[in-house]
mmCIF file of C-alpha atoms and ligand atoms in Angstrom:
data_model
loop_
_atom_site.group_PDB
_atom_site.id
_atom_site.type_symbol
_atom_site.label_atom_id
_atom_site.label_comp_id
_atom_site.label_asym_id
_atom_site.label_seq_id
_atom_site.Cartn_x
_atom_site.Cartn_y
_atom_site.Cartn_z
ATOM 1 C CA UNK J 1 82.072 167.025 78.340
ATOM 2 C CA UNK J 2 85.744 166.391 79.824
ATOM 3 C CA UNK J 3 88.504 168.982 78.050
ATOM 4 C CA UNK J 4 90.008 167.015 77.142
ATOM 5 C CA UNK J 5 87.265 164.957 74.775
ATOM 6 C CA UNK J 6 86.611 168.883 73.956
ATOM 7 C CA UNK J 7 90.327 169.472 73.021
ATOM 8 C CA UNK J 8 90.223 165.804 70.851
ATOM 9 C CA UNK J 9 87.036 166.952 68.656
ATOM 10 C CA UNK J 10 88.019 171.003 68.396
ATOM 11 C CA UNK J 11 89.096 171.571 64.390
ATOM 12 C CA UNK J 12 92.192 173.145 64.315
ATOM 13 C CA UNK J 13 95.323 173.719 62.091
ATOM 14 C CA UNK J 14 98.695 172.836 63.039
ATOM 15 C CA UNK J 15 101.569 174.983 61.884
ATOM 16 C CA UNK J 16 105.170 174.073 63.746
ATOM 17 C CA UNK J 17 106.077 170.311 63.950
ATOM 18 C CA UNK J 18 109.324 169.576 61.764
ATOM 19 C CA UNK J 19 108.377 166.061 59.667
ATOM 20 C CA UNK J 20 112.228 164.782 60.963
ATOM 21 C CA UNK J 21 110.431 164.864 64.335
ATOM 22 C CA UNK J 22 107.893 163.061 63.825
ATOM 23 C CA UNK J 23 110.351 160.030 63.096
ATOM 24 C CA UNK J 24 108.976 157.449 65.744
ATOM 25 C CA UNK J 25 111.448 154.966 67.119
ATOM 26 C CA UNK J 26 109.659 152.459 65.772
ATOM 27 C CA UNK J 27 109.586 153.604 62.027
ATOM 28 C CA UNK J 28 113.177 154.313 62.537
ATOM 29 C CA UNK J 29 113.881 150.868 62.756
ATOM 30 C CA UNK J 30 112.047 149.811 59.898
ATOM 31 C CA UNK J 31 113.481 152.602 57.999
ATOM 32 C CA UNK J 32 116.320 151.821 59.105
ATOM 33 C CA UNK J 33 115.978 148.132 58.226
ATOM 34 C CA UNK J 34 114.596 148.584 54.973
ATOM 35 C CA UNK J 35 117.524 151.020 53.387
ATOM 36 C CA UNK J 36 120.672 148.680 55.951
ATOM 37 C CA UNK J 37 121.515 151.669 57.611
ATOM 38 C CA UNK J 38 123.212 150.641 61.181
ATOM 39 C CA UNK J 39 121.917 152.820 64.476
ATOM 40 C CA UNK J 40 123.892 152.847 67.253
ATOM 41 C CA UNK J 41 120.817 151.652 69.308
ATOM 42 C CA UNK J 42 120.317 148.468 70.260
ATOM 43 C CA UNK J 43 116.292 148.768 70.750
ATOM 44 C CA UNK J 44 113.357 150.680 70.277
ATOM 45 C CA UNK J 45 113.574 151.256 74.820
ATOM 46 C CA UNK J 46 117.195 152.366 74.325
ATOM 47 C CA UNK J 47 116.168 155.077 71.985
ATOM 48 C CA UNK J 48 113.653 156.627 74.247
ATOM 49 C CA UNK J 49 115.805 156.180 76.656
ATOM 50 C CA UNK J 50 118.282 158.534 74.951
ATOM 51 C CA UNK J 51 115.849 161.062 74.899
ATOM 52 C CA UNK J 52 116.621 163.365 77.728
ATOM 53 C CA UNK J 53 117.505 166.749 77.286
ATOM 54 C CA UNK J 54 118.775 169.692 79.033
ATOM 55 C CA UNK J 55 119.051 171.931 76.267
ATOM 56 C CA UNK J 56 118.355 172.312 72.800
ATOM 57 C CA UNK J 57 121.509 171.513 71.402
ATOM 58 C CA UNK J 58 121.084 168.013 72.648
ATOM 59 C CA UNK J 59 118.108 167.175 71.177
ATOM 60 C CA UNK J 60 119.197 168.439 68.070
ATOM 61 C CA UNK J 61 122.646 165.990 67.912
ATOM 62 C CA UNK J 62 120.249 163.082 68.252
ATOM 63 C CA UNK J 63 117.499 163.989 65.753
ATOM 64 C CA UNK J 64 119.910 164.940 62.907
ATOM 65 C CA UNK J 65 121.383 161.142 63.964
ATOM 66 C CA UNK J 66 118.098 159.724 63.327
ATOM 67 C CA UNK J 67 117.709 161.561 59.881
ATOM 68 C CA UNK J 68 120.421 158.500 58.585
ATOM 69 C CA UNK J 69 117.521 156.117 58.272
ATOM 70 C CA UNK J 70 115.965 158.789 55.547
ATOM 71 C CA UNK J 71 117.444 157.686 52.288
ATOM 72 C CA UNK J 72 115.032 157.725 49.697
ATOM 73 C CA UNK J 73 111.315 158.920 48.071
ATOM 74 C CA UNK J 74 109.324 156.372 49.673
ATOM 75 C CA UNK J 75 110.853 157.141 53.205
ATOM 76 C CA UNK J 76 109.873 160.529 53.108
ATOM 77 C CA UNK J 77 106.490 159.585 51.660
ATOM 78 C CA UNK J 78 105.888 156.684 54.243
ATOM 79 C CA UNK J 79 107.166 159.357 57.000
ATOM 80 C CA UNK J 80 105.075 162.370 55.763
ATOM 81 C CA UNK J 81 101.695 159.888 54.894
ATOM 82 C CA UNK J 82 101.900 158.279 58.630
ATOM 83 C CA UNK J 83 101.763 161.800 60.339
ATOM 84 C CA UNK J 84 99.146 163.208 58.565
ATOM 85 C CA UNK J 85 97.023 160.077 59.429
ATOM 86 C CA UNK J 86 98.235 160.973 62.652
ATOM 87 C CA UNK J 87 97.064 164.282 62.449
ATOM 88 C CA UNK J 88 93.891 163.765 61.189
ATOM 89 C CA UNK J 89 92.793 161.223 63.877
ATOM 90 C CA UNK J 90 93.528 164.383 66.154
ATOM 91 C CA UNK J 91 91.379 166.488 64.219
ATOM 92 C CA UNK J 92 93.575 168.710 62.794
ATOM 93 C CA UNK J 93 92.118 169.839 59.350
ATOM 94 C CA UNK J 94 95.462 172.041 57.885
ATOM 95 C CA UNK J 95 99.074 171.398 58.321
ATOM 96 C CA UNK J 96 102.310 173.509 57.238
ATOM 97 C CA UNK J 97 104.724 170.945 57.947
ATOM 98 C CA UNK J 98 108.877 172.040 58.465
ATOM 99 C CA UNK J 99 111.487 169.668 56.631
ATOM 100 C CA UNK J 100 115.445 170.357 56.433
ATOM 101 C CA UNK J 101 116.447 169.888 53.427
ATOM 102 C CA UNK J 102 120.371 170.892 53.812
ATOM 103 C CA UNK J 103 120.401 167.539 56.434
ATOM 104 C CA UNK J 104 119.278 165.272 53.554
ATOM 105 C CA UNK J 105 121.182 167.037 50.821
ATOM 106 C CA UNK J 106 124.369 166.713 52.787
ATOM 107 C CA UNK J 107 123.653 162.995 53.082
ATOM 108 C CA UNK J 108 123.526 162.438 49.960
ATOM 109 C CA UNK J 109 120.064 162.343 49.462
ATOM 110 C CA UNK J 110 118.523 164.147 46.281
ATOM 111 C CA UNK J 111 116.395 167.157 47.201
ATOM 112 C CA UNK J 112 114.129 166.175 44.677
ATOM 113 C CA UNK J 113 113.453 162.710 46.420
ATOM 114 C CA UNK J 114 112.604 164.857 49.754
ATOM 115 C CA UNK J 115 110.056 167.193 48.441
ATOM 116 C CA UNK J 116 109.054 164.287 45.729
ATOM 117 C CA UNK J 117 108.359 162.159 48.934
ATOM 118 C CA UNK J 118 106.985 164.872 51.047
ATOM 119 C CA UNK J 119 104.354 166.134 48.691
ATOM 120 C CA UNK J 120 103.191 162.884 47.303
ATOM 121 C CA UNK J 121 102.003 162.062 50.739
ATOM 122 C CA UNK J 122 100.302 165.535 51.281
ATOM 123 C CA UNK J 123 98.399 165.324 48.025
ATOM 124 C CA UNK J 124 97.332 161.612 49.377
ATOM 125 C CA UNK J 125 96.466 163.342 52.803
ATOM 126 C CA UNK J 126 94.342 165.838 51.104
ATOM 127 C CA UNK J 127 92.278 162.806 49.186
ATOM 128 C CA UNK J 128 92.330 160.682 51.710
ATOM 129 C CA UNK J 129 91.266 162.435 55.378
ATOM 130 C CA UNK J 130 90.335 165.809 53.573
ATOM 131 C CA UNK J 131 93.552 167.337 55.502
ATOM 132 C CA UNK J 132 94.828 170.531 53.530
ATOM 133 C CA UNK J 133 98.729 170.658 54.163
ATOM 134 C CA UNK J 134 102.114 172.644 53.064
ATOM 135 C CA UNK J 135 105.806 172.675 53.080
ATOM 136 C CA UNK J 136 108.048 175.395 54.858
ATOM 137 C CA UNK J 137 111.690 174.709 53.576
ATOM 138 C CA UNK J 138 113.618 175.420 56.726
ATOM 139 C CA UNK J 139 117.455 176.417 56.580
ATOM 140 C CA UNK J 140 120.276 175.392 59.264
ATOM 141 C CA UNK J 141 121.224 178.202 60.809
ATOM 142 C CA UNK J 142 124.431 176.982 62.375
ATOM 143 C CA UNK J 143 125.490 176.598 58.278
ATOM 144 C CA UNK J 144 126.889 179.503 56.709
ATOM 145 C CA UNK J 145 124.129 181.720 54.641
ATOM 146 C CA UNK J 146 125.887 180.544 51.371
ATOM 147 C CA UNK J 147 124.439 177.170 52.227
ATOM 148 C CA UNK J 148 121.177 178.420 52.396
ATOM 149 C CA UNK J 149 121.635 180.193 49.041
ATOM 150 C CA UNK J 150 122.439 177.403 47.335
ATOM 151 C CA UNK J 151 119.435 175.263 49.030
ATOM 152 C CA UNK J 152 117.025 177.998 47.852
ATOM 153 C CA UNK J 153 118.630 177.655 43.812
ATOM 154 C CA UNK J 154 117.925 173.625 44.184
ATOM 155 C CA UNK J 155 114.631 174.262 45.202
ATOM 156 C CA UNK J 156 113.398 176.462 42.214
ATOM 157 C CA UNK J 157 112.317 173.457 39.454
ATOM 158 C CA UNK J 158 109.974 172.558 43.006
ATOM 159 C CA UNK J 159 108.802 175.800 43.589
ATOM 160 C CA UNK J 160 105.161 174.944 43.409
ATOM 161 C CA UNK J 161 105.251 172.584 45.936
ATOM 162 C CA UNK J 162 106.618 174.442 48.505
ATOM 163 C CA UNK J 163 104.763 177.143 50.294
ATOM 164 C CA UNK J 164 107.507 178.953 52.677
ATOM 165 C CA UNK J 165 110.549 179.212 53.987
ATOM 166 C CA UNK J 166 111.888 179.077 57.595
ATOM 167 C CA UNK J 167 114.919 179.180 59.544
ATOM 168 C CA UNK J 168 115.880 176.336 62.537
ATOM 169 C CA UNK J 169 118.718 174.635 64.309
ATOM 170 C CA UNK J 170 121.060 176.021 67.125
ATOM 171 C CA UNK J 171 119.780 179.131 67.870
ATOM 172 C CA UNK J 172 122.239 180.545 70.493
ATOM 173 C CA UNK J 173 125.105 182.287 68.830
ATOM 174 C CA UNK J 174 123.666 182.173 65.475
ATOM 175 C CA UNK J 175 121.200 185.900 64.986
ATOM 176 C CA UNK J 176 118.980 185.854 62.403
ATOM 177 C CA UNK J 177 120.133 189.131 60.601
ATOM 178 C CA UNK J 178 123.053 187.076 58.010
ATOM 179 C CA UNK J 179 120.081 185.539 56.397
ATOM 180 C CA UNK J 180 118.526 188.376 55.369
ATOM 181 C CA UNK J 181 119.815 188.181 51.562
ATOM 182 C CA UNK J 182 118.374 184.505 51.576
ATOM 183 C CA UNK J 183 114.981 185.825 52.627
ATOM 184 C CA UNK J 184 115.094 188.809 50.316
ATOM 185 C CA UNK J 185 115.218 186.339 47.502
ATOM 186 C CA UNK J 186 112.638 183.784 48.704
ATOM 187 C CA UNK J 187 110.022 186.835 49.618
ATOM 188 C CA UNK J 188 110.752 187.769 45.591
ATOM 189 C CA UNK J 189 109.930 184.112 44.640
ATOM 190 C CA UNK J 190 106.907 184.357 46.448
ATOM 191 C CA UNK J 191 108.087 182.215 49.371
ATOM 192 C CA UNK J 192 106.040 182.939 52.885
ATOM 193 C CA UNK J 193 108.588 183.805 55.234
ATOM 194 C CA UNK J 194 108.657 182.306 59.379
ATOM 195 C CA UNK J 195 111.624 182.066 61.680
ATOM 196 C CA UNK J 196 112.587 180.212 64.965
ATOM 197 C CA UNK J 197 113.308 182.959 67.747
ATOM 198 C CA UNK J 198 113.443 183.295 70.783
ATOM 199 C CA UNK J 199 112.980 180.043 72.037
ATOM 200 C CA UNK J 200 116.564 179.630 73.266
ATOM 201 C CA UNK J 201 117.939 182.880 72.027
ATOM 202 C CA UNK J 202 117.015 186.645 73.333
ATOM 203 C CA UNK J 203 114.202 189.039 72.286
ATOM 204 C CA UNK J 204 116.540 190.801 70.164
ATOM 205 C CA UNK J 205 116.692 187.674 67.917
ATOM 206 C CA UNK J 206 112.736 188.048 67.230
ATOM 207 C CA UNK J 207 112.990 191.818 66.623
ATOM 208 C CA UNK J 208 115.941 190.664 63.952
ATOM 209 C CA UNK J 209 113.490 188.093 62.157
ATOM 210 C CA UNK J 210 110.988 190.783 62.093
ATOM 211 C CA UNK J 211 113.370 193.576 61.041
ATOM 212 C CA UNK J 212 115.983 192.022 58.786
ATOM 213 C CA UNK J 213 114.154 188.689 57.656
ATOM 214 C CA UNK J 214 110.446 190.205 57.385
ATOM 215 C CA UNK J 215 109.213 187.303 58.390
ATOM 216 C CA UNK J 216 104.946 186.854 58.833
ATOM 217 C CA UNK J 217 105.203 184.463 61.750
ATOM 218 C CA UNK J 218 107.616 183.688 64.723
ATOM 219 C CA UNK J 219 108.410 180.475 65.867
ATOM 220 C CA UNK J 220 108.241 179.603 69.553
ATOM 221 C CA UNK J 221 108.669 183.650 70.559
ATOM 222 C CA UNK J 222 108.959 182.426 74.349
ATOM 223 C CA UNK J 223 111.979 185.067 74.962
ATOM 224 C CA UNK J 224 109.283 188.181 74.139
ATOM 225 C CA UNK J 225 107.811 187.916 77.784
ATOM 226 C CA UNK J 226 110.374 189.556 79.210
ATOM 227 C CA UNK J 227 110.422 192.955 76.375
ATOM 228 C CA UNK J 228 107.522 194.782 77.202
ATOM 229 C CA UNK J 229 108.006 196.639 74.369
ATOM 230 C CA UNK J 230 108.190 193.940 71.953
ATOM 231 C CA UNK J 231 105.241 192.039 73.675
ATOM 232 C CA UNK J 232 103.393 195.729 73.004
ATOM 233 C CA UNK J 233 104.699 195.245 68.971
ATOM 234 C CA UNK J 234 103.912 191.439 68.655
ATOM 235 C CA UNK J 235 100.223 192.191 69.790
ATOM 236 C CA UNK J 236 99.599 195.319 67.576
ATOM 237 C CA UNK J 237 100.972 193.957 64.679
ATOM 238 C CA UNK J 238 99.463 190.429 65.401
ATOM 239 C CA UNK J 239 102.301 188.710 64.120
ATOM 240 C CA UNK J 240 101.749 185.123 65.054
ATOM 241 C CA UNK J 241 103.732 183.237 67.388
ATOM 242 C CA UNK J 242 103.922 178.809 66.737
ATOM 243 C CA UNK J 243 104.638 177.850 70.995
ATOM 244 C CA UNK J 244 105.300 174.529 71.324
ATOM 245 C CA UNK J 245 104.925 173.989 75.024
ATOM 246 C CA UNK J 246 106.198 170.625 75.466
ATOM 247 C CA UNK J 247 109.009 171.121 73.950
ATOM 248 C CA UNK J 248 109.878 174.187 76.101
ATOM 249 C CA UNK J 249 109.245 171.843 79.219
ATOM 250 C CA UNK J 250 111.769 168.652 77.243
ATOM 251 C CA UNK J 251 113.969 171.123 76.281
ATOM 252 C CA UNK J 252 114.346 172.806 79.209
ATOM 253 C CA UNK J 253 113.131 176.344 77.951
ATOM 254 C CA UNK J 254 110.884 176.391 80.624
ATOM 255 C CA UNK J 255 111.205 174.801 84.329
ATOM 256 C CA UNK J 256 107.287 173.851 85.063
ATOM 257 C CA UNK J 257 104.190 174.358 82.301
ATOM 258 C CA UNK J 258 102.436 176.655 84.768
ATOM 259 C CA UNK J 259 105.199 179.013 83.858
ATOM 260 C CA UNK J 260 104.707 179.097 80.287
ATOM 261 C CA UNK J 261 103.824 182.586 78.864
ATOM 262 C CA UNK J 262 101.290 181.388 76.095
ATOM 263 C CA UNK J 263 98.518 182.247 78.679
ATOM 264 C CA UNK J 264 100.002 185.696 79.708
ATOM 265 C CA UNK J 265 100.719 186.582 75.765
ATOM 266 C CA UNK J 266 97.215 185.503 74.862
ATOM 267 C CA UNK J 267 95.291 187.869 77.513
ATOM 268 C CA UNK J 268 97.912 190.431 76.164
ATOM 269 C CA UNK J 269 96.032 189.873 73.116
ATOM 270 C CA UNK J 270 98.848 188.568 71.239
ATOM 271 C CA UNK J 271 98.162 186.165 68.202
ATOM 272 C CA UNK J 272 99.606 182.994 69.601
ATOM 273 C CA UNK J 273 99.152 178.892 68.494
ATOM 274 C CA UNK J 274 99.738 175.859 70.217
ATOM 275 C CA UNK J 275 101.573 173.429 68.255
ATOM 276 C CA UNK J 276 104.240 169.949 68.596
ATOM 277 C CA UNK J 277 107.291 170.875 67.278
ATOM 278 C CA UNK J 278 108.843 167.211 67.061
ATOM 279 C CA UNK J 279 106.052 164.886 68.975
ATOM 280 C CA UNK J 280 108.313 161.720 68.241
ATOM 281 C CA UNK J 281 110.993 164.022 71.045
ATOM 282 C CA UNK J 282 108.921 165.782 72.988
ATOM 283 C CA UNK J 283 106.348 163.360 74.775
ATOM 284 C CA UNK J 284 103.180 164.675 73.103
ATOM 285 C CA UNK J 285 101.653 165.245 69.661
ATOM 286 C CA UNK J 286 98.804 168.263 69.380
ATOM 287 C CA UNK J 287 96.328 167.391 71.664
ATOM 288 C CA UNK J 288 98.384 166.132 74.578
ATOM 289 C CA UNK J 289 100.226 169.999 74.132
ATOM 290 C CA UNK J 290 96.565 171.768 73.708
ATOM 291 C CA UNK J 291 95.619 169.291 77.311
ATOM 292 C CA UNK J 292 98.704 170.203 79.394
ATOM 293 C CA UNK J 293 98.721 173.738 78.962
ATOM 294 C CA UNK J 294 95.054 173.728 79.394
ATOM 295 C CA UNK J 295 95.627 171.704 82.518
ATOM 296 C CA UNK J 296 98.603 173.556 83.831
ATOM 297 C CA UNK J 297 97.119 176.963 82.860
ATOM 298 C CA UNK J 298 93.767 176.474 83.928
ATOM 299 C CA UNK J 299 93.016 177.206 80.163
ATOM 300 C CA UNK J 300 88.866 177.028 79.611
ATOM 301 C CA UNK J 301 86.732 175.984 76.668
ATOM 302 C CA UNK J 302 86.331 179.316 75.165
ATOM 303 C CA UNK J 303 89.889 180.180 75.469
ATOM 304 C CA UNK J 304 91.381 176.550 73.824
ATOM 305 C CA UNK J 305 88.545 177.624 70.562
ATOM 306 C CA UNK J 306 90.235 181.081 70.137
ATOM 307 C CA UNK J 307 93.387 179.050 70.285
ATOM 308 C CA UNK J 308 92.791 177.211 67.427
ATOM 309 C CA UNK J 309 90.331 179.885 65.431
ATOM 310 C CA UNK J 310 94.373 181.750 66.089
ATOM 311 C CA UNK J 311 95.823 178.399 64.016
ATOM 312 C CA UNK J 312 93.692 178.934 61.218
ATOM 313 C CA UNK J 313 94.072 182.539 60.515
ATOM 314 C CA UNK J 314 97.925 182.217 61.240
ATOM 315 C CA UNK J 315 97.899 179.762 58.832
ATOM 316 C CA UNK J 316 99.311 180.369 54.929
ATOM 317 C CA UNK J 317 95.687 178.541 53.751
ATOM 318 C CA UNK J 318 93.598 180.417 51.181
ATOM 319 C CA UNK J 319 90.610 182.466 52.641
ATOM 320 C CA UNK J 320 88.257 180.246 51.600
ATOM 321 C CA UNK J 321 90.127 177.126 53.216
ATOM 322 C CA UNK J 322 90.395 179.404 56.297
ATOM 323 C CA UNK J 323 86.718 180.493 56.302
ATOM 324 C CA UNK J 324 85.910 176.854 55.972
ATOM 325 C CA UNK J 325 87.599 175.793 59.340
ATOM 326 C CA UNK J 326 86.213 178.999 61.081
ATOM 327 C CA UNK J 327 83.028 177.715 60.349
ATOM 328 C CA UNK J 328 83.726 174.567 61.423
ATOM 329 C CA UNK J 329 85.217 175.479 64.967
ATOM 330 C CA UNK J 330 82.104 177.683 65.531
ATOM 331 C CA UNK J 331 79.848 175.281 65.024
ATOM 332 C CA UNK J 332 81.713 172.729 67.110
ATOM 333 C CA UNK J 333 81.826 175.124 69.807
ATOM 334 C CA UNK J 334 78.142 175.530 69.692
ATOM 335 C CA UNK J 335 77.085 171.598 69.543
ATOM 336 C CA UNK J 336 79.822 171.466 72.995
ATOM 337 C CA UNK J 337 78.272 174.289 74.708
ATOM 338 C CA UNK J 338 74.894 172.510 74.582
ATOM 339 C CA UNK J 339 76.860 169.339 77.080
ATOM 340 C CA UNK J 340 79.103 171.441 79.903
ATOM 341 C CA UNK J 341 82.832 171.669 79.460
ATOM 342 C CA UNK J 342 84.079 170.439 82.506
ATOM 343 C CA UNK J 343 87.789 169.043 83.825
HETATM 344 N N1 ADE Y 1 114.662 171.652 64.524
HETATM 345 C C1 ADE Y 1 113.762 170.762 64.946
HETATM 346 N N2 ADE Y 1 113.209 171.165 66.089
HETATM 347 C C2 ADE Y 1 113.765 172.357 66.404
HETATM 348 C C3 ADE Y 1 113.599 173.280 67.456
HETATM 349 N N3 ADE Y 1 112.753 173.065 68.467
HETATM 350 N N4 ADE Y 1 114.359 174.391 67.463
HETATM 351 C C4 ADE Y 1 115.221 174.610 66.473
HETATM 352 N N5 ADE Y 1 115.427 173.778 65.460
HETATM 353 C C5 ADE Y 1 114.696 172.664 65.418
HETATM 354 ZN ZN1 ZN Y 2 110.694 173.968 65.792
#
């Protein structure tokens, strides 16, 4: 069997890919269309063509641009519903999907028609492709920590629907530790607590979302290969890291895939996941990440399973939800071994 059929049939959860970046040209058009919101693009071809980055920061000017098309429930359902259909034709069986609400909010846009949108389309997910997802409420980190405050008060009548909290945006210049009081307070709620770090910004930021935001899982994490010591603490504490390796290669995090350090973390035993991060961006949705670093890395069968048996148990799914898609990995892994995994 090719990988890469291997890669397209392996179960596996998905835990970093922001819904805003999932916003295909296409869709942005209709959206766009639908609510008479003007983009200053004159095609679907002119907006890929925009996207070329050479740092994060300009990716990020032209995805909150896109967010204009978002203006009510249905978009956000329509968005949401479309991605998991997406995700399930790639077989992945659990999802934790980021949203921003403070982008909407600012717009205009009520949070209650975001997470109204969002979770409608999860609970259809769920019926329809038996795809078990949740929401991480992510706040802008390049907004002052009273913003987040007040993002995490409008959020309490939707409590139930939201499983965690995270933190995104411009990362350089902007440390995790002022966000500390807003994580306190989710923790109390009984939020689950991630952060980006690391993937532009230094190893000290992921020792500050460990330290001062407690967080259970870093996002992207690159900057740890070059601490020793905190590559020694990330695999001893098994603290998770969500890599999103072609984003690093769009964004300019790393130069070349073959020097991504998901392959040198993982035989350090660390606990980490390959995810998207914003597949609309970034060239790639799941699989096409799980095939290039397999490709680049020289990444074999047994190594891509523990990959995603790592998604599962990362992920915040119940233990019997979890158990579930252990079992199912190990018995896909033992109906491929009986045809060869080959290139
Ligand atoms: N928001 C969406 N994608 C992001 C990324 N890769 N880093 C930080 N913030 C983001
Ligand atoms: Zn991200």
């Amino acid at each position: 069997m090719p990988i890469k059929t291997f890669i397209a049939n392996l179960p596996k959860a998905e835990l970093h890919c922001h819904i805003e970046g999932t916003l295909e040209p296409e869709m942005l058009f209709a959206l766009a269309a639908r609510n008479g919101v003007a983009l200053p693009y004159e095609s679907v071809a002119a907006v890929r063509a925009a996207y070329r980055f050479d740092r994060l920061q300009d990716f990020l000017d032209i995805y909150y641009q896109g967010m204009a098309a978002l203006c009510v429930a249905r978009d956000f359902y329509d968005l949401a519903y479309a991605y998991c259909e997406q995700a399930a034709a790639q077989n992945i069986r659990h999802l934790e999907l980021f949203f921003d609400p403070q982008a909407h909010v600012e717009r205009g846009v009520a949070f209650g028609d975001v997470v109204g949108g969002l979770s409608a389309a999860l609970e259809a997910a769920r019926r329809d492709f038996d795809l078990s997802a949740g929401l991480i409420m992510c706040f802008l980190r390049h907004l002052p920590p009273q913003d987040a405050l007040d993002t995490l008060a409008l959020a309490e009548p939707y409590r139930v629907r939201i499983t965690g909290v995270g933190l995104d945006s411009s990362e350089r210049g902007f440390p995790p530790q002022p966000f500390a009081e807003v994580f306190a307070r989710a923790r109390a709620q009984g939020y689950r607590c991630v952060a980006h770090a690391g993937e532009e910004g230094p190893p000290s930021y992921i020792e500050g979302a460990l330290d001062a935001l407690q967080v259970e899982r870093i996002d992207h994490g690159n900057a740890a290969i070059d601490d020793e010591k905190l590559l020694a603490r990330l695999a001893r504490q098994q603290t998770p890291l969500t890599m999103c390796p072609l984003s690093n290669l769009k964004l300019r995090v790393i130069d070349d895939l073959s020097a991504h350090p998901i392959k040198r973390m993982f035989e350090l035993g660390l606990r980490v996941t390959v995810n998207s991060d914003d597949p609309a961006y970034f060239g790639g949705h799941l699989n096409d990440n799980y095939c290039a670093v397999a490709d680049a890395l020289g990444l074999d069968a047994a190594t891509l399973a523990q990959l995603a048996r790592n998604s599962v148990t990362a992920s915040f799914a119940d233990a019997s939800r979890q158990q579930q898609l252990l079992d199912e990995i190990d018995a896909y892994v033992a109906t491929a071994a009986e045809s060869t995994v080959a290139d």
